[in-house]
Amino acid sequence: MRPNPRGIGIRLGLLAALLCGAAPAAPWPDNTKLSGNAFLPPGLLKLQGDVNNSPITLWLDKGRALWTDSSTGPSCQNCHGPAESLKKSAASFPRLAAKGQSLIDLEDQIVTCSARTGRLNARAEDDEVLALSAVLHEAARGQPIDVQAPPGQAAPWQAHLSHGAQLFTTRRGRINLACVHCHEQNVGRQMRADVVSPGNPTGFPIYRMSWQRLGTLERRLRACYSGVQAVLPAVGAPDLRDLELYLKVRANGMPLDGPSIRR
Amino acid sequence: MATNIPSRLTFAGAIRPGNTIEARWIVGHPMETGFRIDDAGQRILRNVITQVRVLLNGKLILELEPGTGMSANPYLTFPVTVPLTGGSVRVEWLDDAGQRGSVQQLLLLEP
């Protein structure tokens, strides 16, 4: 088919207009290394900073008591000392499990430790596990995220990371969106009543207003799956750990600022 | 019935005789409405705080009956006028499951 010369002319004109006119400002911030706090309304930001009124304090109080509680076996304090001594460690999850090739995040590690100290059947979203996670993340505030391949096990770690990156860019659900479409390409834009953040996992665990309680990064990721109307992965699914690894590596070097409040 | 539900009571403002300060109370209660069903399809029983009593030096100053309209982890602020000799504020609560709890804070007068 012969190209339509008039059509080409219109296109050239449009291009010229775009080049000569002022370039429209990018709707998203240049800096995508932003914490979720940068997108929080002032009222919630104030609540988050107010130790006496923030609901997170309820979990922190519980966690501090649990840290030194030795009623069912050795306490966390017995092995680890004060929570502050684990701040570097808290910033380095998810990691490969000691045995095998699977990834574990900080809450998985707390569940494993809980079994060791006589608190059996603990699950990642239990109040006690969340309380300990909140205490560790509070101790690690300001610590830069530092998730690296373990020496000697680079190959399986890299496989998890690649799979996570693939999940981040794969369309899913009836809405048919990938993470990248919102959290890379439309950061700072309005999505209904909320502003899209770059999705940096610095502030977890979070007290999300709609949950009315504290929750982990895994729960937030499952909420994203639900948001795009995709099939929900099971709790603790390897896919979620791989995605978490990718998000943490993507945010490497950013300071942790959790636990925090989200809408 | 004993409970391990955490609660906090704090004051904002100068604790001086005759001064009116703000008291803030937060309690980590699930406030289950009774309208939800669990994963097995069973109705989750209603369990909300039904009664809150605030006492200043043992004397009732505030009483309320929260219902299902209040969200989890209720947060309440109320004014307290500091008595001439100080004293203490005590908040007591009772829920549908029969659990009760209380928290008490001293009004330590500022020099």
mmCIF file of C-alpha atoms in Angstrom:
data_model
loop_
_atom_site.group_PDB
_atom_site.id
_atom_site.type_symbol
_atom_site.label_atom_id
_atom_site.label_comp_id
_atom_site.label_asym_id
_atom_site.label_seq_id
_atom_site.Cartn_x
_atom_site.Cartn_y
_atom_site.Cartn_z
ATOM 1 C CA MET A 1 0.000 0.000 0.000
ATOM 2 C CA ARG A 2 1.252 3.466 -0.931
ATOM 3 C CA PRO A 3 1.848 5.693 2.088
ATOM 4 C CA ASN A 4 -0.479 8.665 2.350
ATOM 5 C CA PRO A 5 1.685 11.797 1.923
ATOM 6 C CA ARG A 6 -0.877 13.980 3.713
ATOM 7 C CA GLY A 7 -0.798 11.694 6.742
ATOM 8 C CA ILE A 8 2.979 11.868 6.872
ATOM 9 C CA GLY A 9 2.778 15.663 6.714
ATOM 10 C CA ILE A 10 0.439 15.781 9.709
ATOM 11 C CA ARG A 11 2.730 13.508 11.663
ATOM 12 C CA LEU A 12 5.791 15.654 10.853
ATOM 13 C CA GLY A 13 3.863 18.748 11.953
ATOM 14 C CA LEU A 14 2.977 17.141 15.281
ATOM 15 C CA LEU A 15 6.590 16.117 15.814
ATOM 16 C CA ALA A 16 7.765 19.679 15.086
ATOM 17 C CA ALA A 17 5.201 21.090 17.528
ATOM 18 C CA LEU A 18 6.431 18.677 20.206
ATOM 19 C CA LEU A 19 10.073 19.600 19.620
ATOM 20 C CA CYS A 20 9.527 23.375 19.529
ATOM 21 C CA GLY A 21 7.005 23.658 22.402
ATOM 22 C CA ALA A 22 8.002 23.406 26.054
ATOM 23 C CA ALA A 23 8.502 19.773 26.979
ATOM 24 C CA PRO A 24 5.734 18.710 29.371
ATOM 25 C CA ALA A 25 7.042 17.976 32.870
ATOM 26 C CA ALA A 26 7.272 14.308 33.746
ATOM 27 C CA PRO A 27 4.272 13.466 35.925
ATOM 28 C CA TRP A 28 6.411 11.300 38.209
ATOM 29 C CA PRO A 29 9.316 12.352 40.451
ATOM 30 C CA ASP A 30 12.837 12.009 39.027
ATOM 31 C CA ASN A 31 13.945 10.333 42.207
ATOM 32 C CA THR A 32 12.350 6.913 42.460
ATOM 33 C CA LYS A 33 14.404 5.990 45.543
ATOM 34 C CA LEU A 34 11.592 7.313 47.690
ATOM 35 C CA SER A 35 10.204 5.705 50.807
ATOM 36 C CA GLY A 36 6.460 5.128 51.049
ATOM 37 C CA ASN A 37 6.480 7.813 53.766
ATOM 38 C CA ALA A 38 6.911 10.436 51.023
ATOM 39 C CA PHE A 39 3.399 9.543 49.795
ATOM 40 C CA LEU A 40 1.686 9.527 53.182
ATOM 41 C CA PRO A 41 -0.876 12.236 54.026
ATOM 42 C CA PRO A 42 0.403 14.658 56.724
ATOM 43 C CA GLY A 43 -2.107 13.427 59.317
ATOM 44 C CA LEU A 44 -0.937 9.819 59.093
ATOM 45 C CA LEU A 45 2.702 10.939 59.020
ATOM 46 C CA LYS A 46 2.100 12.802 62.279
ATOM 47 C CA LEU A 47 0.358 9.787 63.828
ATOM 48 C CA GLN A 48 3.251 7.564 62.769
ATOM 49 C CA GLY A 49 5.776 9.819 64.492
ATOM 50 C CA ASP A 50 3.739 10.060 67.697
ATOM 51 C CA VAL A 51 4.920 7.214 69.923
ATOM 52 C CA ASN A 52 2.106 7.660 72.438
ATOM 53 C CA ASN A 53 -0.776 7.541 69.973
ATOM 54 C CA SER A 54 0.391 5.344 67.115
ATOM 55 C CA PRO A 55 -1.322 1.940 67.114
ATOM 56 C CA ILE A 56 2.064 0.429 66.196
ATOM 57 C CA THR A 57 3.160 1.136 69.776
ATOM 58 C CA LEU A 58 0.806 -1.645 70.927
ATOM 59 C CA TRP A 59 2.846 -4.153 68.912
ATOM 60 C CA LEU A 60 6.178 -2.610 69.925
ATOM 61 C CA ASP A 61 5.229 -2.890 73.619
ATOM 62 C CA LYS A 62 4.276 -6.521 73.110
ATOM 63 C CA GLY A 63 7.460 -7.243 71.153
ATOM 64 C CA ARG A 64 9.730 -5.678 73.766
ATOM 65 C CA ALA A 65 8.093 -7.818 76.448
ATOM 66 C CA LEU A 66 8.434 -10.959 74.283
ATOM 67 C CA TRP A 67 12.099 -10.261 73.558
ATOM 68 C CA THR A 68 13.024 -10.874 77.195
ATOM 69 C CA ASP A 69 10.271 -13.392 78.036
ATOM 70 C CA SER A 70 11.785 -16.759 78.998
ATOM 71 C CA SER A 71 8.613 -18.409 80.365
ATOM 72 C CA THR A 72 8.428 -21.075 77.607
ATOM 73 C CA GLY A 73 12.150 -21.569 76.930
ATOM 74 C CA PRO A 74 15.169 -19.401 76.216
ATOM 75 C CA SER A 75 14.210 -15.820 75.385
ATOM 76 C CA CYS A 76 15.375 -13.953 72.274
ATOM 77 C CA GLN A 77 17.618 -11.932 74.581
ATOM 78 C CA ASN A 78 19.376 -15.080 75.861
ATOM 79 C CA CYS A 79 20.820 -15.900 72.429
ATOM 80 C CA HIS A 80 20.905 -12.555 70.632
ATOM 81 C CA GLY A 81 21.364 -9.938 73.344
ATOM 82 C CA PRO A 82 19.560 -6.646 72.800
ATOM 83 C CA ALA A 83 17.480 -6.217 69.624
ATOM 84 C CA GLU A 84 19.930 -3.509 68.454
ATOM 85 C CA SER A 85 22.614 -6.159 67.957
ATOM 86 C CA LEU A 86 20.558 -7.626 65.087
ATOM 87 C CA LYS A 87 20.022 -4.409 63.143
ATOM 88 C CA LYS A 88 22.479 -5.314 60.383
ATOM 89 C CA SER A 89 20.954 -8.759 60.157
ATOM 90 C CA ALA A 90 17.400 -7.388 59.924
ATOM 91 C CA ALA A 91 18.409 -5.323 56.881
ATOM 92 C CA SER A 92 19.795 -8.345 55.026
ATOM 93 C CA PHE A 93 16.630 -10.441 54.567
ATOM 94 C CA PRO A 94 15.396 -12.331 52.554
ATOM 95 C CA ARG A 95 18.247 -14.834 52.612
ATOM 96 C CA LEU A 96 18.785 -18.384 51.471
ATOM 97 C CA ALA A 97 17.785 -20.826 54.217
ATOM 98 C CA ALA A 98 20.658 -22.495 56.066
ATOM 99 C CA LYS A 99 19.666 -25.844 54.604
ATOM 100 C CA GLY A 100 18.335 -26.160 51.083
ATOM 101 C CA GLN A 101 17.824 -23.607 48.388
ATOM 102 C CA SER A 102 14.685 -21.815 49.509
ATOM 103 C CA LEU A 103 14.448 -18.145 50.492
ATOM 104 C CA ILE A 104 13.315 -17.024 53.937
ATOM 105 C CA ASP A 105 12.378 -13.560 55.100
ATOM 106 C CA LEU A 106 12.699 -12.088 58.579
ATOM 107 C CA GLU A 107 9.245 -13.269 59.670
ATOM 108 C CA ASP A 108 10.055 -16.839 58.537
ATOM 109 C CA GLN A 109 13.206 -16.652 60.642
ATOM 110 C CA ILE A 110 11.189 -15.449 63.658
ATOM 111 C CA VAL A 111 8.757 -18.367 63.190
ATOM 112 C CA THR A 112 11.689 -20.820 63.115
ATOM 113 C CA CYS A 113 13.177 -19.232 66.237
ATOM 114 C CA SER A 114 9.771 -19.280 67.977
ATOM 115 C CA ALA A 115 9.578 -23.061 67.532
ATOM 116 C CA ARG A 116 13.040 -23.317 69.067
ATOM 117 C CA THR A 117 11.960 -21.310 72.111
ATOM 118 C CA GLY A 118 8.854 -23.392 72.748
ATOM 119 C CA ARG A 119 6.264 -21.253 70.942
ATOM 120 C CA LEU A 120 5.068 -23.862 68.450
ATOM 121 C CA ASN A 121 2.649 -23.332 65.568
ATOM 122 C CA ALA A 122 3.562 -19.667 65.169
ATOM 123 C CA ARG A 123 2.673 -18.177 61.780
ATOM 124 C CA ALA A 124 4.045 -15.143 59.992
ATOM 125 C CA GLU A 125 0.919 -13.006 60.484
ATOM 126 C CA ASP A 126 0.517 -13.824 64.182
ATOM 127 C CA ASP A 127 0.525 -10.861 66.530
ATOM 128 C CA GLU A 128 3.562 -12.212 68.395
ATOM 129 C CA VAL A 129 5.643 -12.700 65.240
ATOM 130 C CA LEU A 130 4.630 -9.275 63.938
ATOM 131 C CA ALA A 131 5.485 -7.740 67.311
ATOM 132 C CA LEU A 132 9.011 -9.184 67.214
ATOM 133 C CA SER A 133 9.401 -8.143 63.584
ATOM 134 C CA ALA A 134 8.331 -4.612 64.521
ATOM 135 C CA VAL A 135 10.885 -4.473 67.344
ATOM 136 C CA LEU A 136 13.695 -5.677 65.049
ATOM 137 C CA HIS A 137 12.750 -3.242 62.292
ATOM 138 C CA GLU A 138 12.530 -0.406 64.808
ATOM 139 C CA ALA A 139 16.042 -1.288 66.010
ATOM 140 C CA ALA A 140 17.201 -1.320 62.367
ATOM 141 C CA ARG A 141 15.774 2.132 61.562
ATOM 142 C CA GLY A 142 18.239 4.046 59.405
ATOM 143 C CA GLN A 143 20.176 0.920 58.546
ATOM 144 C CA PRO A 144 20.651 0.691 54.764
ATOM 145 C CA ILE A 145 19.066 -2.313 53.085
ATOM 146 C CA ASP A 146 21.917 -4.670 52.284
ATOM 147 C CA VAL A 147 20.775 -7.805 50.449
ATOM 148 C CA GLN A 148 23.669 -9.574 48.740
ATOM 149 C CA ALA A 149 24.368 -12.982 47.263
ATOM 150 C CA PRO A 150 25.805 -15.311 49.936
ATOM 151 C CA PRO A 151 29.383 -16.328 49.166
ATOM 152 C CA GLY A 152 29.532 -19.731 47.505
ATOM 153 C CA GLN A 153 25.779 -19.825 46.801
ATOM 154 C CA ALA A 154 25.556 -17.150 44.144
ATOM 155 C CA ALA A 155 23.907 -19.389 41.534
ATOM 156 C CA PRO A 156 20.694 -20.353 43.409
ATOM 157 C CA TRP A 157 20.410 -16.818 44.817
ATOM 158 C CA GLN A 158 20.717 -15.327 41.334
ATOM 159 C CA ALA A 159 18.045 -17.743 40.068
ATOM 160 C CA HIS A 160 15.633 -16.473 42.760
ATOM 161 C CA LEU A 161 16.468 -12.865 41.891
ATOM 162 C CA SER A 162 15.932 -13.418 38.166
ATOM 163 C CA HIS A 163 12.608 -15.095 38.820
ATOM 164 C CA GLY A 164 11.599 -12.185 41.052
ATOM 165 C CA ALA A 165 12.537 -9.679 38.350
ATOM 166 C CA GLN A 166 10.528 -11.684 35.850
ATOM 167 C CA LEU A 167 7.491 -11.658 38.151
ATOM 168 C CA PHE A 168 7.887 -7.889 38.562
ATOM 169 C CA THR A 169 7.553 -7.388 34.826
ATOM 170 C CA THR A 170 4.925 -10.047 34.026
ATOM 171 C CA ARG A 171 1.341 -8.962 33.417
ATOM 172 C CA ARG A 172 -1.211 -10.779 35.562
ATOM 173 C CA GLY A 173 -4.819 -10.751 36.648
ATOM 174 C CA ARG A 174 -8.003 -9.559 34.969
ATOM 175 C CA ILE A 175 -6.670 -5.994 35.156
ATOM 176 C CA ASN A 176 -3.650 -7.366 33.249
ATOM 177 C CA LEU A 177 -0.965 -5.201 34.808
ATOM 178 C CA ALA A 178 2.584 -5.953 35.902
ATOM 179 C CA CYS A 179 4.156 -4.345 38.978
ATOM 180 C CA VAL A 180 6.366 -2.322 36.647
ATOM 181 C CA HIS A 181 3.410 -0.536 35.039
ATOM 182 C CA CYS A 182 2.468 1.267 38.243
ATOM 183 C CA HIS A 183 5.583 1.235 40.402
ATOM 184 C CA GLU A 184 8.122 2.185 37.715
ATOM 185 C CA GLN A 185 6.215 3.872 34.912
ATOM 186 C CA ASN A 186 3.520 5.798 36.805
ATOM 187 C CA VAL A 187 5.138 6.780 40.074
ATOM 188 C CA GLY A 188 3.666 9.978 41.490
ATOM 189 C CA ARG A 189 0.482 9.726 39.457
ATOM 190 C CA GLN A 190 -2.915 9.541 41.044
ATOM 191 C CA MET A 191 -4.584 6.149 41.174
ATOM 192 C CA ARG A 192 -8.098 6.805 42.424
ATOM 193 C CA ALA A 193 -7.607 8.497 45.791
ATOM 194 C CA ASP A 194 -3.987 7.433 46.231
ATOM 195 C CA VAL A 195 -0.619 8.409 44.758
ATOM 196 C CA VAL A 196 1.418 5.582 43.264
ATOM 197 C CA SER A 197 4.698 5.012 45.122
ATOM 198 C CA PRO A 198 7.805 3.374 43.653
ATOM 199 C CA GLY A 199 7.115 0.351 45.857
ATOM 200 C CA ASN A 200 10.326 0.417 47.876
ATOM 201 C CA PRO A 201 9.973 -2.017 50.802
ATOM 202 C CA THR A 202 11.620 0.162 53.474
ATOM 203 C CA GLY A 203 8.754 0.653 55.901
ATOM 204 C CA PHE A 204 7.598 -2.860 56.746
ATOM 205 C CA PRO A 205 5.929 -4.217 58.780
ATOM 206 C CA ILE A 206 3.078 -1.765 58.136
ATOM 207 C CA TYR A 207 -0.060 -0.851 60.030
ATOM 208 C CA ARG A 208 -2.448 -0.539 57.126
ATOM 209 C CA MET A 209 -5.612 1.355 57.981
ATOM 210 C CA SER A 210 -7.823 -1.015 55.984
ATOM 211 C CA TRP A 211 -6.339 -4.044 57.758
ATOM 212 C CA GLN A 212 -6.724 -2.435 61.176
ATOM 213 C CA ARG A 213 -3.565 -4.267 62.242
ATOM 214 C CA LEU A 214 0.090 -4.779 61.489
ATOM 215 C CA GLY A 215 1.018 -6.854 58.422
ATOM 216 C CA THR A 216 4.091 -8.096 56.575
ATOM 217 C CA LEU A 217 5.448 -7.314 53.130
ATOM 218 C CA GLU A 218 4.113 -10.699 52.033
ATOM 219 C CA ARG A 219 0.585 -9.683 52.996
ATOM 220 C CA ARG A 220 1.009 -6.402 51.098
ATOM 221 C CA LEU A 221 2.170 -8.279 47.997
ATOM 222 C CA ARG A 222 -0.832 -10.591 48.205
ATOM 223 C CA ALA A 223 -3.025 -7.492 48.440
ATOM 224 C CA CYS A 224 -1.417 -6.294 45.168
ATOM 225 C CA TYR A 225 -2.309 -9.620 43.525
ATOM 226 C CA SER A 226 -5.858 -9.094 44.739
ATOM 227 C CA GLY A 227 -5.796 -5.517 43.426
ATOM 228 C CA VAL A 228 -5.139 -6.631 39.853
ATOM 229 C CA GLN A 229 -7.650 -9.470 40.288
ATOM 230 C CA ALA A 230 -5.057 -12.214 39.886
ATOM 231 C CA VAL A 231 -5.125 -15.671 41.466
ATOM 232 C CA LEU A 232 -3.770 -15.204 44.990
ATOM 233 C CA PRO A 233 -0.545 -17.084 45.697
ATOM 234 C CA ALA A 234 -0.668 -19.212 48.836
ATOM 235 C CA VAL A 235 0.705 -17.835 52.088
ATOM 236 C CA GLY A 236 4.484 -18.343 52.056
ATOM 237 C CA ALA A 237 4.565 -19.147 48.318
ATOM 238 C CA PRO A 238 8.110 -19.164 46.815
ATOM 239 C CA ASP A 239 6.950 -16.624 44.196
ATOM 240 C CA LEU A 240 6.316 -14.068 46.948
ATOM 241 C CA ARG A 241 9.772 -14.607 48.450
ATOM 242 C CA ASP A 242 11.411 -14.178 45.015
ATOM 243 C CA LEU A 243 9.466 -10.968 44.441
ATOM 244 C CA GLU A 244 10.453 -9.762 47.909
ATOM 245 C CA LEU A 245 14.113 -10.498 47.110
ATOM 246 C CA TYR A 246 13.877 -8.502 43.883
ATOM 247 C CA LEU A 247 12.213 -5.550 45.643
ATOM 248 C CA LYS A 248 14.848 -5.521 48.390
ATOM 249 C CA VAL A 249 17.744 -5.728 45.925
ATOM 250 C CA ARG A 250 16.093 -2.951 43.903
ATOM 251 C CA ALA A 251 16.030 -0.814 47.077
ATOM 252 C CA ASN A 252 19.557 -1.755 48.201
ATOM 253 C CA GLY A 253 21.193 1.126 50.072
ATOM 254 C CA MET A 254 17.932 2.811 51.070
ATOM 255 C CA PRO A 255 17.528 3.260 54.851
ATOM 256 C CA LEU A 256 14.903 1.149 56.606
ATOM 257 C CA ASP A 257 12.213 3.352 58.205
ATOM 258 C CA GLY A 258 9.667 0.882 59.524
ATOM 259 C CA PRO A 259 7.428 -0.036 61.158
ATOM 260 C CA SER A 260 5.114 2.491 59.544
ATOM 261 C CA ILE A 261 1.503 3.426 58.919
ATOM 262 C CA ARG A 262 -0.097 3.139 55.500
ATOM 263 C CA ARG A 263 -3.536 3.986 54.200
ATOM 264 C CA MET B 1 -11.311 -12.992 83.105
ATOM 265 C CA ALA B 2 -7.674 -12.120 82.690
ATOM 266 C CA THR B 3 -6.528 -10.702 79.406
ATOM 267 C CA ASN B 4 -3.271 -10.010 77.599
ATOM 268 C CA ILE B 5 -4.797 -7.232 75.507
ATOM 269 C CA PRO B 6 -2.359 -4.302 75.638
ATOM 270 C CA SER B 7 -3.485 -0.795 76.422
ATOM 271 C CA ARG B 8 -1.765 2.541 77.056
ATOM 272 C CA LEU B 9 -2.788 5.713 78.811
ATOM 273 C CA THR B 10 -0.743 8.897 78.379
ATOM 274 C CA PHE B 11 -1.197 12.614 79.095
ATOM 275 C CA ALA B 12 -0.413 15.648 76.975
ATOM 276 C CA GLY B 13 0.022 19.053 78.587
ATOM 277 C CA ALA B 14 1.470 20.456 81.773
ATOM 278 C CA ILE B 15 0.292 18.483 84.819
ATOM 279 C CA ARG B 16 -0.324 21.418 87.184
ATOM 280 C CA PRO B 17 -3.186 21.815 89.674
ATOM 281 C CA GLY B 18 -6.313 23.165 87.968
ATOM 282 C CA ASN B 19 -4.841 22.743 84.489
ATOM 283 C CA THR B 20 -6.923 20.864 81.917
ATOM 284 C CA ILE B 21 -4.812 18.305 80.086
ATOM 285 C CA GLU B 22 -5.590 15.785 77.368
ATOM 286 C CA ALA B 23 -5.621 12.094 78.281
ATOM 287 C CA ARG B 24 -5.129 9.580 75.487
ATOM 288 C CA TRP B 25 -6.084 5.953 75.756
ATOM 289 C CA ILE B 26 -5.441 3.259 73.145
ATOM 290 C CA VAL B 27 -6.273 -0.432 73.447
ATOM 291 C CA GLY B 28 -5.260 -3.283 71.101
ATOM 292 C CA HIS B 29 -8.721 -4.814 70.857
ATOM 293 C CA PRO B 30 -9.863 -6.605 67.635
ATOM 294 C CA MET B 31 -13.418 -5.104 67.844
ATOM 295 C CA GLU B 32 -14.931 -8.043 65.965
ATOM 296 C CA THR B 33 -18.255 -6.826 64.573
ATOM 297 C CA GLY B 34 -20.020 -10.185 64.326
ATOM 298 C CA PHE B 35 -20.806 -9.516 60.662
ATOM 299 C CA ARG B 36 -17.733 -11.312 59.278
ATOM 300 C CA ILE B 37 -17.358 -14.988 58.388
ATOM 301 C CA ASP B 38 -14.103 -16.948 58.637
ATOM 302 C CA ASP B 39 -12.384 -19.087 55.963
ATOM 303 C CA ALA B 40 -14.519 -22.090 56.937
ATOM 304 C CA GLY B 41 -17.754 -20.140 56.393
ATOM 305 C CA GLN B 42 -18.548 -19.867 60.089
ATOM 306 C CA ARG B 43 -19.779 -16.605 61.533
ATOM 307 C CA ILE B 44 -17.155 -14.947 63.758
ATOM 308 C CA LEU B 45 -18.802 -14.104 67.057
ATOM 309 C CA ARG B 46 -19.257 -10.471 67.909
ATOM 310 C CA ASN B 47 -16.664 -9.242 70.353
ATOM 311 C CA VAL B 48 -16.528 -5.500 70.843
ATOM 312 C CA ILE B 49 -15.799 -3.386 73.882
ATOM 313 C CA THR B 50 -19.220 -2.662 75.320
ATOM 314 C CA GLN B 51 -18.321 -0.488 78.258
ATOM 315 C CA VAL B 52 -15.549 1.935 79.158
ATOM 316 C CA ARG B 53 -15.311 3.713 82.490
ATOM 317 C CA VAL B 54 -12.824 6.439 83.330
ATOM 318 C CA LEU B 55 -12.156 7.208 86.969
ATOM 319 C CA LEU B 56 -10.266 10.180 88.380
ATOM 320 C CA ASN B 57 -9.093 9.415 91.917
ATOM 321 C CA GLY B 58 -11.754 6.700 92.114
ATOM 322 C CA LYS B 59 -14.565 9.008 91.000
ATOM 323 C CA LEU B 60 -16.335 8.292 87.717
ATOM 324 C CA ILE B 61 -15.738 11.112 85.220
ATOM 325 C CA LEU B 62 -16.617 9.454 81.912
ATOM 326 C CA GLU B 63 -18.585 6.424 80.837
ATOM 327 C CA LEU B 64 -19.220 5.261 77.273
ATOM 328 C CA GLU B 65 -20.618 2.308 75.375
ATOM 329 C CA PRO B 66 -18.716 1.775 72.117
ATOM 330 C CA GLY B 67 -20.459 -0.405 69.531
ATOM 331 C CA THR B 68 -19.650 -2.184 66.290
ATOM 332 C CA GLY B 69 -19.097 1.142 64.554
ATOM 333 C CA MET B 70 -15.728 1.608 66.232
ATOM 334 C CA SER B 71 -12.741 0.112 64.408
ATOM 335 C CA ALA B 72 -10.071 -2.170 65.839
ATOM 336 C CA ASN B 73 -7.540 -0.751 68.306
ATOM 337 C CA PRO B 74 -9.863 1.984 69.646
ATOM 338 C CA TYR B 75 -8.277 5.315 70.471
ATOM 339 C CA LEU B 76 -9.930 7.783 72.798
ATOM 340 C CA THR B 77 -8.922 11.235 73.980
ATOM 341 C CA PHE B 78 -10.672 13.168 76.720
ATOM 342 C CA PRO B 79 -9.910 16.222 78.860
ATOM 343 C CA VAL B 80 -8.949 15.819 82.503
ATOM 344 C CA THR B 81 -8.742 18.689 84.980
ATOM 345 C CA VAL B 82 -5.830 18.008 87.308
ATOM 346 C CA PRO B 83 -6.948 17.999 90.980
ATOM 347 C CA LEU B 84 -5.099 20.233 93.444
ATOM 348 C CA THR B 85 -3.218 17.294 94.956
ATOM 349 C CA GLY B 86 -2.711 15.297 91.747
ATOM 350 C CA GLY B 87 -3.800 11.675 91.924
ATOM 351 C CA SER B 88 -4.422 9.060 89.251
ATOM 352 C CA VAL B 89 -6.568 8.329 86.209
ATOM 353 C CA ARG B 90 -7.846 4.807 85.671
ATOM 354 C CA VAL B 91 -9.560 3.439 82.552
ATOM 355 C CA GLU B 92 -11.530 0.191 82.797
ATOM 356 C CA TRP B 93 -13.151 -1.709 79.943
ATOM 357 C CA LEU B 94 -15.350 -4.741 79.411
ATOM 358 C CA ASP B 95 -16.087 -6.636 76.164
ATOM 359 C CA ASP B 96 -18.649 -9.125 74.800
ATOM 360 C CA ALA B 97 -16.384 -12.110 75.536
ATOM 361 C CA GLY B 98 -16.373 -11.143 79.192
ATOM 362 C CA GLN B 99 -12.766 -9.974 79.100
ATOM 363 C CA ARG B 100 -11.983 -6.929 81.170
ATOM 364 C CA GLY B 101 -8.897 -4.830 81.548
ATOM 365 C CA SER B 102 -7.704 -1.636 83.087
ATOM 366 C CA VAL B 103 -4.819 0.766 82.949
ATOM 367 C CA GLN B 104 -3.847 3.389 85.496
ATOM 368 C CA GLN B 105 -1.527 6.386 85.291
ATOM 369 C CA LEU B 106 -0.424 8.714 88.072
ATOM 370 C CA LEU B 107 -0.920 12.443 87.658
ATOM 371 C CA LEU B 108 2.507 13.469 88.942
ATOM 372 C CA LEU B 109 2.400 17.216 89.549
ATOM 373 C CA GLU B 110 5.067 19.223 87.787
ATOM 374 C CA PRO B 111 7.264 21.260 90.142
#
